[in-house]
Coordinates of C-alpha atoms in Angstrom, one line a residue:
Chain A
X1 CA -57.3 -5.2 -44.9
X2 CA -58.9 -2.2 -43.4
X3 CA -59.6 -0.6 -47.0
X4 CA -62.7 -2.9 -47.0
X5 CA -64.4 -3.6 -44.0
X6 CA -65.5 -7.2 -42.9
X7 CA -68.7 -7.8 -43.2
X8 CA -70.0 -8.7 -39.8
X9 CA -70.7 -12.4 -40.7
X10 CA -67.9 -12.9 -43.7
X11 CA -65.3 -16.1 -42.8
X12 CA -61.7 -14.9 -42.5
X13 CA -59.7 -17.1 -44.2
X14 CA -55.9 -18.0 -44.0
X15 CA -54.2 -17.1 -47.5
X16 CA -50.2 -18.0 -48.1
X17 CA -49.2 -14.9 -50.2
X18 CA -46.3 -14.9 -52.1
X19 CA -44.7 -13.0 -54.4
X20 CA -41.7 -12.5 -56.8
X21 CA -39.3 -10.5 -54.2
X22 CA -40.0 -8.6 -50.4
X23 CA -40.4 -5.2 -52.1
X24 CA -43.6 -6.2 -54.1
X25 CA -44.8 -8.3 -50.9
X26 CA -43.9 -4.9 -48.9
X27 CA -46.0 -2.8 -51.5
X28 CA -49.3 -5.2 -51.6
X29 CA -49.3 -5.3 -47.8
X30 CA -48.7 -1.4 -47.7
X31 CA -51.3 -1.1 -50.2
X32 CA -53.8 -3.5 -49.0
X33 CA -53.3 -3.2 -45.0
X34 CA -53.7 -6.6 -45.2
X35 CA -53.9 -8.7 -41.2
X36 CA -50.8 -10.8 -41.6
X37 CA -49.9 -14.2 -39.7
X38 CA -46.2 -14.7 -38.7
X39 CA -42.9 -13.2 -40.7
X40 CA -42.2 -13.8 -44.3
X41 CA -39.9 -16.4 -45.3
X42 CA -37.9 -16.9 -48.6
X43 CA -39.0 -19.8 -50.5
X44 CA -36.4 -21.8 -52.2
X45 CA -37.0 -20.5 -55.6
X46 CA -36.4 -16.8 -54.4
X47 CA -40.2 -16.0 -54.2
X48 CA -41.1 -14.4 -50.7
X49 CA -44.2 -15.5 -48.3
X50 CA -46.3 -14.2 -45.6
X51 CA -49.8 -15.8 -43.8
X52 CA -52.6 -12.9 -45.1
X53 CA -56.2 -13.5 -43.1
X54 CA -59.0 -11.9 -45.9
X55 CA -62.4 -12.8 -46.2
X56 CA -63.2 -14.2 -49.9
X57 CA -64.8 -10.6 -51.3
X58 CA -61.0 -9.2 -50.6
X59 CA -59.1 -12.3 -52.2
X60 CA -59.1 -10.0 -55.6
X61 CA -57.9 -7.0 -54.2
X62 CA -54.7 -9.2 -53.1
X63 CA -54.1 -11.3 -56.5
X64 CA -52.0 -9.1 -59.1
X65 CA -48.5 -9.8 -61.5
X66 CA -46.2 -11.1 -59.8
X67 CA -48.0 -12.4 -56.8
X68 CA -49.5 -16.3 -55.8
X69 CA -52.4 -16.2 -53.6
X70 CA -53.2 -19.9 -52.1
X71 CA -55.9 -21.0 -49.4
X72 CA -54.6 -22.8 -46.8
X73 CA -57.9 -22.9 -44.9
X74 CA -61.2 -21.1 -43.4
X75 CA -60.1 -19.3 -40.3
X76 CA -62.6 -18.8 -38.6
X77 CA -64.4 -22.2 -39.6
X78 CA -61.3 -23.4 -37.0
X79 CA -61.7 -20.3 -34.9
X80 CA -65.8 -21.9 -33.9
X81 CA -64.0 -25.6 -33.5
X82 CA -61.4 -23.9 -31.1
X83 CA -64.3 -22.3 -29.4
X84 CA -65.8 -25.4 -28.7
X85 CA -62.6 -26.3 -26.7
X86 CA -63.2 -23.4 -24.2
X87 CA -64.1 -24.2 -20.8
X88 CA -67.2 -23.3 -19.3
X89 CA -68.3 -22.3 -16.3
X90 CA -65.5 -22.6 -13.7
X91 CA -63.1 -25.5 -13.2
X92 CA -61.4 -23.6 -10.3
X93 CA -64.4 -22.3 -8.6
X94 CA -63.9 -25.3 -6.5
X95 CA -61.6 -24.6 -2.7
X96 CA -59.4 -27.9 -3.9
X97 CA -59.2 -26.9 -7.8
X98 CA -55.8 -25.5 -8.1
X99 CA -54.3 -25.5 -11.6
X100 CA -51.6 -27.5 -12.3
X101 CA -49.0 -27.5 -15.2
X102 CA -48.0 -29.6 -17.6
X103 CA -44.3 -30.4 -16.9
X104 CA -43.1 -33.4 -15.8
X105 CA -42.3 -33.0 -11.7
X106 CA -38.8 -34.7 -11.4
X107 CA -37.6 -35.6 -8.2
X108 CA -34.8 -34.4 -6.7
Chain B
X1 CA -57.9 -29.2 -19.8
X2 CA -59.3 -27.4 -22.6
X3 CA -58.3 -24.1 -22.8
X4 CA -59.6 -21.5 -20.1
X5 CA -62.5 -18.8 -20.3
X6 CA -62.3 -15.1 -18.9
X7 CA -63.6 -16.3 -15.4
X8 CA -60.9 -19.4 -15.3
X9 CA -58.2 -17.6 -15.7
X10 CA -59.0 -15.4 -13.2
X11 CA -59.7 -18.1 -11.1
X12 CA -56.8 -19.7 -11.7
X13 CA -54.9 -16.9 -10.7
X14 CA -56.7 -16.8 -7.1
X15 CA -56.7 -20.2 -6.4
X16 CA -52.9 -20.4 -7.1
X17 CA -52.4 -17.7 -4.6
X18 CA -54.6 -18.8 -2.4
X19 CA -52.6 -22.4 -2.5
X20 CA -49.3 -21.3 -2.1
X21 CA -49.5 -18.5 0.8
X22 CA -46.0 -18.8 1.2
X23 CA -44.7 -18.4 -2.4
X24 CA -47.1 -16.3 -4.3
X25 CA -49.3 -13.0 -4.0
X26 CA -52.7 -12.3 -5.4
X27 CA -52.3 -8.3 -7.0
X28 CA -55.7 -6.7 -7.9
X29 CA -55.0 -4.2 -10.6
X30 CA -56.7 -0.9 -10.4
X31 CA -58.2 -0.1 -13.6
X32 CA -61.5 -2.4 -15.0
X33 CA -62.4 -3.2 -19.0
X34 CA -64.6 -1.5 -20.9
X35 CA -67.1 -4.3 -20.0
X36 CA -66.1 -3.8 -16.0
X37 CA -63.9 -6.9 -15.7
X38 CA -61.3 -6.4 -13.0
X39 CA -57.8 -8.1 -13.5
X40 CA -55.2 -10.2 -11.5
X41 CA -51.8 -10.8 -11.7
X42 CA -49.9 -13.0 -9.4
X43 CA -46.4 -12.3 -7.7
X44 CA -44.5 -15.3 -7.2
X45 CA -41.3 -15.6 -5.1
X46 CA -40.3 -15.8 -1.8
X47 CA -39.9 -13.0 0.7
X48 CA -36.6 -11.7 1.7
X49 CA -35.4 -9.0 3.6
X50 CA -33.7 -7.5 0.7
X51 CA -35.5 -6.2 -2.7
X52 CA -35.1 -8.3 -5.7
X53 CA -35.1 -8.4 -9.3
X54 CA -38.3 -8.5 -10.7
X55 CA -39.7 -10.0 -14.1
X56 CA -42.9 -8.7 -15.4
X57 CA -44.2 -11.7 -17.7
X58 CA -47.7 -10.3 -19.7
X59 CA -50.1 -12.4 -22.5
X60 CA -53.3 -12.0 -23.7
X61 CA -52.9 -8.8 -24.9
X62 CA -54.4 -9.4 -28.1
X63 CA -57.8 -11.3 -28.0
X64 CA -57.4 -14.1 -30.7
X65 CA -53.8 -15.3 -29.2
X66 CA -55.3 -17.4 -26.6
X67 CA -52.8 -19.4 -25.8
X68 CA -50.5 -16.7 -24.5
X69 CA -52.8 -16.9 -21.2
X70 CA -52.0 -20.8 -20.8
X71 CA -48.4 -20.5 -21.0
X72 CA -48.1 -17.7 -18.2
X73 CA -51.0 -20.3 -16.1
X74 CA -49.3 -23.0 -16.5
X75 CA -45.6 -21.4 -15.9
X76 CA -46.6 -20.0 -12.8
X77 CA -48.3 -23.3 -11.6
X78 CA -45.4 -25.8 -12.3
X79 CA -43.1 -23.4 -10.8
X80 CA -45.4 -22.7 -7.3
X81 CA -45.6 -26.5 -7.1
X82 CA -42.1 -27.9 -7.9
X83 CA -41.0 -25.0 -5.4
X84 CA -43.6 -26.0 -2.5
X85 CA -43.1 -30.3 -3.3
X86 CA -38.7 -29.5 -3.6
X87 CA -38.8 -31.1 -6.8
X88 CA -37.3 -30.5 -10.3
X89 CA -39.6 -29.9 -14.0
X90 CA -39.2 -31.6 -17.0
X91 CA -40.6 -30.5 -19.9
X92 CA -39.7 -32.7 -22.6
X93 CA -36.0 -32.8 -23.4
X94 CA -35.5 -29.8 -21.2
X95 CA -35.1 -30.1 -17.7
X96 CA -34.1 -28.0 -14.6
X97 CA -33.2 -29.6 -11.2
X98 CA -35.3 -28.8 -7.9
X99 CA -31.9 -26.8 -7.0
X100 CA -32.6 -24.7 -9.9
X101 CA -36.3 -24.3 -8.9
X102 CA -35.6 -23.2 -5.4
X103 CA -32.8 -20.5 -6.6
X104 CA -35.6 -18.8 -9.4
X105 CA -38.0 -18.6 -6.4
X106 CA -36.0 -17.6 -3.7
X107 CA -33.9 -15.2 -6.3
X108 CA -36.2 -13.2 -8.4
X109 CA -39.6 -11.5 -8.3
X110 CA -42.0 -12.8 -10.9
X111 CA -44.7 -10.5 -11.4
X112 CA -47.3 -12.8 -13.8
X113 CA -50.2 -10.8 -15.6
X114 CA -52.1 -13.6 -17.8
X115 CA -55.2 -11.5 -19.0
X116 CA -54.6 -8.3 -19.9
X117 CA -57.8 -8.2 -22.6
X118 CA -60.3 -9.8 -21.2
X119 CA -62.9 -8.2 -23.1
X120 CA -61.3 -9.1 -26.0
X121 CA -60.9 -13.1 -25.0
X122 CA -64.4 -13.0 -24.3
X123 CA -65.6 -11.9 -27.6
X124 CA -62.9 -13.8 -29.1
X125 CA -64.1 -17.3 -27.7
X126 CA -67.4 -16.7 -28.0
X127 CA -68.8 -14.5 -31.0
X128 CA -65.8 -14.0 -33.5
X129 CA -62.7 -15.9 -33.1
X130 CA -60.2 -13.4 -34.9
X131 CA -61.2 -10.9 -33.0
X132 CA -57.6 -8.6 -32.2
X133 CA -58.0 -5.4 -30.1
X134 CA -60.2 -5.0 -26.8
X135 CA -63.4 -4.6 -27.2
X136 CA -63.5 -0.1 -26.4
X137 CA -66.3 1.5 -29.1
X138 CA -65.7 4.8 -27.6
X139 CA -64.0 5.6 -31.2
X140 CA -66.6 4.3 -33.1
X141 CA -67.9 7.6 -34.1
X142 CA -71.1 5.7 -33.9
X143 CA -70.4 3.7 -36.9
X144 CA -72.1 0.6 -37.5
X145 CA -69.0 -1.3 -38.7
X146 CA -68.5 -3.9 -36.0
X147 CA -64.5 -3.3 -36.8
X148 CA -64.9 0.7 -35.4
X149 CA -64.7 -1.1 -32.0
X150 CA -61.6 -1.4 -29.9
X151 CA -58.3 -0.4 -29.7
X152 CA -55.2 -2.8 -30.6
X153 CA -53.4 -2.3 -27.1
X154 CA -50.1 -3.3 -28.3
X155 CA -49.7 -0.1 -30.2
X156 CA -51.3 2.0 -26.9
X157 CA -48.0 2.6 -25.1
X158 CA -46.2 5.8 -25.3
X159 CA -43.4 5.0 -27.2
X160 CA -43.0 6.9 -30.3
X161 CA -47.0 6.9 -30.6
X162 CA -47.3 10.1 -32.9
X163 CA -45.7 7.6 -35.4
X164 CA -47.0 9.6 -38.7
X165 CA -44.4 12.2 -37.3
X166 CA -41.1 10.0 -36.6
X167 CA -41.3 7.6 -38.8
X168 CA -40.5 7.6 -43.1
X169 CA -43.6 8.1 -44.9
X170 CA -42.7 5.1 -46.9
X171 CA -41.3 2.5 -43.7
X172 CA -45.3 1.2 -43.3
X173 CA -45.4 0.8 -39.6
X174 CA -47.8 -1.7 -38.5
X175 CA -49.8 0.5 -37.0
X176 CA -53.0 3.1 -37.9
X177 CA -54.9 5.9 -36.9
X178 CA -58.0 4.6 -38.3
X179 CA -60.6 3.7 -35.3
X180 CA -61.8 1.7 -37.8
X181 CA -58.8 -0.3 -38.8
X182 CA -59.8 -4.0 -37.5
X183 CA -56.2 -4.9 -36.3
X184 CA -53.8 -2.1 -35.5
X185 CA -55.7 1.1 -34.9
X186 CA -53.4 2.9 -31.8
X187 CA -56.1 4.6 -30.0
X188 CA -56.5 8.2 -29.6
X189 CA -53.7 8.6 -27.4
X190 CA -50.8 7.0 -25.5
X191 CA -52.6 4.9 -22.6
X192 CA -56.0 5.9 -23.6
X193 CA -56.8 2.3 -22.8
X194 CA -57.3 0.8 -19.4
X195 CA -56.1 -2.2 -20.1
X196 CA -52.6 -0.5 -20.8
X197 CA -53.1 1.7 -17.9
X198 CA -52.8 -1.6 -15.9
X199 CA -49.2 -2.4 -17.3
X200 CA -48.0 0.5 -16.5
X201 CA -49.0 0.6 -13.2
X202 CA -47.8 -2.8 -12.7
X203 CA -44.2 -1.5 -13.8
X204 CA -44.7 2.0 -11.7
X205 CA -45.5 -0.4 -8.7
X206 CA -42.3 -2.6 -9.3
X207 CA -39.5 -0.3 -9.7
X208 CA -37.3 -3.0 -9.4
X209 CA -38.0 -4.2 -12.4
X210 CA -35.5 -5.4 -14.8
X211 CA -37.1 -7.6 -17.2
X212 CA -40.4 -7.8 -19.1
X213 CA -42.1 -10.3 -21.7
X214 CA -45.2 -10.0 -23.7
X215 CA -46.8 -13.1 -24.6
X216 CA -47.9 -12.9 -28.1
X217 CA -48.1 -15.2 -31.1
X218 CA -47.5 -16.3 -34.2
X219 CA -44.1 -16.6 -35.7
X220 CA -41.7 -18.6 -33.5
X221 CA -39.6 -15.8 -32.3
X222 CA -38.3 -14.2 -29.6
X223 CA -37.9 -10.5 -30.1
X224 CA -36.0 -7.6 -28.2
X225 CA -35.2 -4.1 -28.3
X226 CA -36.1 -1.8 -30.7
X227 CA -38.8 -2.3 -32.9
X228 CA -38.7 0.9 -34.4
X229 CA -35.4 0.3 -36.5
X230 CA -32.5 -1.5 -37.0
X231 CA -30.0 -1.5 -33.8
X232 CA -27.4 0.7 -33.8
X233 CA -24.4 1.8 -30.6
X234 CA -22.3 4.2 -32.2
X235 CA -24.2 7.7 -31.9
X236 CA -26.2 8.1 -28.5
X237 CA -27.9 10.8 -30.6
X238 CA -29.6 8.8 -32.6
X239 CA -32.3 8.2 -30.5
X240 CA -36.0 7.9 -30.4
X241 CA -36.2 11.2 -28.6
X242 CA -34.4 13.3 -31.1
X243 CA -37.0 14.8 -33.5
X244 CA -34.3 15.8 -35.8
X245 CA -34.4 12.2 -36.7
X246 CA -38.6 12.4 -37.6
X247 CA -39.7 10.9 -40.8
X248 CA -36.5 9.0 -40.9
X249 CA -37.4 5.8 -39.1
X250 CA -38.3 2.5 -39.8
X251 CA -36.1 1.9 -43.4
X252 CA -34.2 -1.7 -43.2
X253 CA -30.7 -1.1 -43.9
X254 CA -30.5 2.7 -45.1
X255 CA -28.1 4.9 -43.4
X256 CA -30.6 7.9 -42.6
X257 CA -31.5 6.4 -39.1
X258 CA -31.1 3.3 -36.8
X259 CA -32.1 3.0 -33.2
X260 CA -29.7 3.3 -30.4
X261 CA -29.1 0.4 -27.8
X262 CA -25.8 0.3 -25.6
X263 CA -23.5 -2.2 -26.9
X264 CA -24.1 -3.9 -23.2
X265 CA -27.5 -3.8 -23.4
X266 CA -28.3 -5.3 -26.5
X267 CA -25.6 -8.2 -25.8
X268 CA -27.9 -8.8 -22.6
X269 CA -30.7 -9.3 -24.6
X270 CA -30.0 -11.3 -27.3
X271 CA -28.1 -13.7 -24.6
X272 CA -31.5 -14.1 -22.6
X273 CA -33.3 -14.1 -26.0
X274 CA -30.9 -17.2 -27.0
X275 CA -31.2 -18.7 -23.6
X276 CA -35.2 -18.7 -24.4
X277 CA -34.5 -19.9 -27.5
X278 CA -32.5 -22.8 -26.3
X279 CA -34.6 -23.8 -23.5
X280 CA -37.7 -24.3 -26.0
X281 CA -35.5 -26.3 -28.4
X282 CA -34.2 -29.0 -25.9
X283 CA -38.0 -29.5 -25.4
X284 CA -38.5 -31.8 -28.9
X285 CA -36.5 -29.6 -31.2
X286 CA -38.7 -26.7 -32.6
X287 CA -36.1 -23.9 -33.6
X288 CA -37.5 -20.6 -32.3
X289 CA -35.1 -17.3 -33.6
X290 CA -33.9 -14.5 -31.5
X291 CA -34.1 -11.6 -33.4
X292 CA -35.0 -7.4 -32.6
X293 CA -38.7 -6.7 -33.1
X294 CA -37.9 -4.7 -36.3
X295 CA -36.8 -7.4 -38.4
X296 CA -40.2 -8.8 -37.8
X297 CA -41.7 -5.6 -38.9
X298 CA -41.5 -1.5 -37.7
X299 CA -43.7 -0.7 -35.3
X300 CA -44.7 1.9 -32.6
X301 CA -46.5 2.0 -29.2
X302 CA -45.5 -1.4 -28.3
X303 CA -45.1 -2.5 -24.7
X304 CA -41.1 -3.8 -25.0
X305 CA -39.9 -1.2 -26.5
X306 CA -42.1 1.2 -23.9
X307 CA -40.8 -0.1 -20.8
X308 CA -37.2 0.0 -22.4
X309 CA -37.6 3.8 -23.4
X310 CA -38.6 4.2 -20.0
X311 CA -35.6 4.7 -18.5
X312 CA -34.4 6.8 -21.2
X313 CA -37.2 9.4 -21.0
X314 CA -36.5 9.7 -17.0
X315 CA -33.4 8.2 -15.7
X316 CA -34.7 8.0 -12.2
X317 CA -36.5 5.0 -13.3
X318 CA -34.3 1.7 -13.5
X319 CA -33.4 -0.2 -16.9
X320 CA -36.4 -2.7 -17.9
X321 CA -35.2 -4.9 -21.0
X322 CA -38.2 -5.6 -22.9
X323 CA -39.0 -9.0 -25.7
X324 CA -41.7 -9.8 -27.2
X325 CA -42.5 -13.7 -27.1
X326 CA -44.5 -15.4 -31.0
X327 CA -45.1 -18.7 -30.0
X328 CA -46.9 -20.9 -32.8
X329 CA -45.4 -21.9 -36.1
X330 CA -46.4 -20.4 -39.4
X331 CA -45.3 -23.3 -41.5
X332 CA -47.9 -25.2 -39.6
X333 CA -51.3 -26.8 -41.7
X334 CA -53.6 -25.8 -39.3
X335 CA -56.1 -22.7 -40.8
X336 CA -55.5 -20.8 -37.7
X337 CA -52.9 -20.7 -35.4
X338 CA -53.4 -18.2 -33.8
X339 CA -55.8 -20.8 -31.6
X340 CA -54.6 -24.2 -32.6
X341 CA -56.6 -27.3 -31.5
X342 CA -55.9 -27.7 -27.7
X343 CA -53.6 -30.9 -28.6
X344 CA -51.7 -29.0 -30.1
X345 CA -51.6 -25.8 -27.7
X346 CA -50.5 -28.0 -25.1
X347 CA -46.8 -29.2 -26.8
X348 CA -46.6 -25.1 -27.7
X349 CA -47.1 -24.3 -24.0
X350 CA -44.6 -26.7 -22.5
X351 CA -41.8 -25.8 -25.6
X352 CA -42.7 -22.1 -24.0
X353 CA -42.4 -21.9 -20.4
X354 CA -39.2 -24.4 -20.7
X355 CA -37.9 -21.0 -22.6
X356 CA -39.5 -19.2 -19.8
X357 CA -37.6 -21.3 -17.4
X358 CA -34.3 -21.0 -18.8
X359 CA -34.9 -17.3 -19.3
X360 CA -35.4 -16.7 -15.7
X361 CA -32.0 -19.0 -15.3
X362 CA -30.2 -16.9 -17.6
X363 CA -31.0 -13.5 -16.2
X364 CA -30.2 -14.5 -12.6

């Protein structure tokens, strides 16, 4: 949602939005130049769904007639546990570290 | 193993080429980040006296999509060792014999770029963790607004980059103009970037190219040419080159413009696009969906539809299909999958380079 810069420190948040039909979900995201997560899918009731990541201050700007705007979680509360499961320093900088995959080797 | 820094995965990349002399070459690419990182990409294949087909695999183009690097790491390290040890890999439900090994590595030229951004991986893992584009402030304008920094690399390449000029005022390309646009801002010019300057020399270095995948996530798809507009192959005119047809691209379904493909071409791609598909469903049944990059949304300046155009803007140059891989599921619970907890990660990767697998099968 470039139309209202992040604050520096502002959590992003993971928002399902979904509204009556594609053409008002195409004109908020138009409107709002919203960062979207994944492609929209049809819900069984006809309503249409995309992932939006706001921070809370631009939660407003997205909620209008027609349109649901649910929480499904603090993204970047998960992006600083996923950073925790980075590696550090250098598992390879061993000469017998050599990366290996995570398939199954079969024989034959 | 948790998922890898900047420094690990190019580490990984020299230690795999430094294990397997026989199968694999280290490739330094020319240009450094903003930051002064250097980048590697690893050739794997077997030498022959003949040229071969090459496949240019790319990932982690854009900075919060970490996973994109461990599923080209990992592919290239089952493959080197199955190859080197004569055996088969198994990746859940989806297996291929050592036979089937051997013939991808003896066969075809796999050119693997894993870290295109590194800049933008670093910031990403360490300071903010939805951090897109790499991590350039020369556009800043000397703003203070930490999003002013960066470029969003995967609307860098020249392919119908002037897009407030071709497409429909009203299609809403996912693309802007604004340096200080914190996603999709296209830079200030076609390969203003280093970072894309690397891809393309990659491609310019491998003219025997024939394939390329981008590594990108989330949406569980696997998309091929265009992105621009729906797919059409009845009027050759109707091209991406012909500015009669500006400011009518990028409408689903209306008659003013659709993107030409040859009808053999776009069969091709949506076979290999299905063979992906199937490869990461016989895994443990996650349904990923073949589909052109405009029916997940328009866009311009990406690098598939780039290195197809290629051959169309100078016909010396061979045919490179292009696809676009979205691992990760957006039905998922998790709050951010664009970096899901490394559990999870790990089932995405081997779903992936068993699609990877069966892609390199197919196009044989």
């Amino acid at each position: 949602m470039s139309a209202v810069p992040n604050a520096p420190h502002d959590d992003i948040l993971r928002l399902r939005v979904t509204a009556k039909d594609l053409e008002t979900l195409r004109a908020l995201l138009r409107e709002t130049r919203s960062d979207t997560g994944g492609r929209p899918h049809h819900e069984a009731d006809g309503r249409v769904g995309i992932d939006v990541y706001a921070t809370a201050a631009q939660v407003p700007a997205l909620e209008r007639e027609g349109v649901t705007v649910t929480r499904a979680g603090n993204a970047s509360e998960a992006g600083r546990a996923a950073q925790a499961e980075v590696g550090s320093g250098d598992r390879f900088a061993p000469a017998d570290a050599v990366p290996r995959g995570l398939a199954a080797k079969l024989a034959g | 193993m948790p998922y890898l820094n900047v420094t690990e995965v190019e580490s990984a990349v020299t230690s795999l080429a430094t294990a397997y002399p026989v199968s694999s070459q280290l490739i330094t690419l020319p240009e450094t980040s903003y930051e002064g990182r250097t980048a590697h990409a690893l050739r794997i294949g077997t030498l022959t006296r003949v040229p071969k087909s090459s496949l240019i695999m790319i990932g982690g183009v854009h900075a919060r999509e970490w996973g994109s690097c461990e599923v080209l790491i990992h592919f290239a390290a089952d493959l080197l060792e199955a190859h080197r040890d004569g055996t088969g890999l198994g990746y859940g439900g989806t297996t291929f014999t050592a036979d089937q090994v051997e013939m991808l590595v003896n066969r075809l030229d796999l050119v693997i770029f894993p870290l295109v951004n590194p800049d933008g991986r670093r910031y990403s893992q360490t300071v903010q963790s939805m951090w897109r584009k790499n991590r350039n402030p020369a556009n800043a304008g000397g703003s203070p607004n930490p999003d002013c920094v960066g470029v969003d690399l995967n609307r860098n390449y020249d392919f119908l980059f002037d897009f407030t000029t071709a497409f429909d005022p009203s299609a809403d390309p996912q693309v802007s103009t604004n340096p200080c646009d914190p996603q999709v801002y296209c830079g200030p010019s076609a390969f203003s970037e280093p970072e894309t300057r690397n891809v393309r020399w990659l491609l310019d270095q491998n003219p025997q190219t024939r394939w390329f995948i981008d590594v990108h996530s989330y949406a569980q798809d696997m998309l091929y040419n265009w992105g621009d507009d729906d797919n059409q192959s009845v009027d050759p005119d109707m091209n991406f080159r012909n500015s009669q047809y500006d400011g009518k691209r990028g409408l689903p379904g209306d008659l003013a413009y659709s993107e030409y493909i040859p009808k053999g071409d776009e069969d091709t791609a949506r076979l290999l696009a299905e063979a992906f598909c199937q490869g990461v469903q016989g895994v443990r049944g996650v349904p990923y969906k073949p589909m052109t990059g405009f029916h997940l949304y328009p866009t311009s300046g990406t690098s598939d539809d780039y290195v197809y155009a290629r051959h169309f803007t100078d016909p010396d140059r061979g045919k490179v299909l292009g696809f676009t891989i979205e691992w990760g599921n957006d039905q998922a619970q998790s709050p951010n999958p664009f970096h899901p907890p490394w559990a999870e990660m790990k089932k995405i990767v081997l779903d992936v380079d068993a699609g990877l697998v069966q892609f390199c099968l197919a196009a044989l």
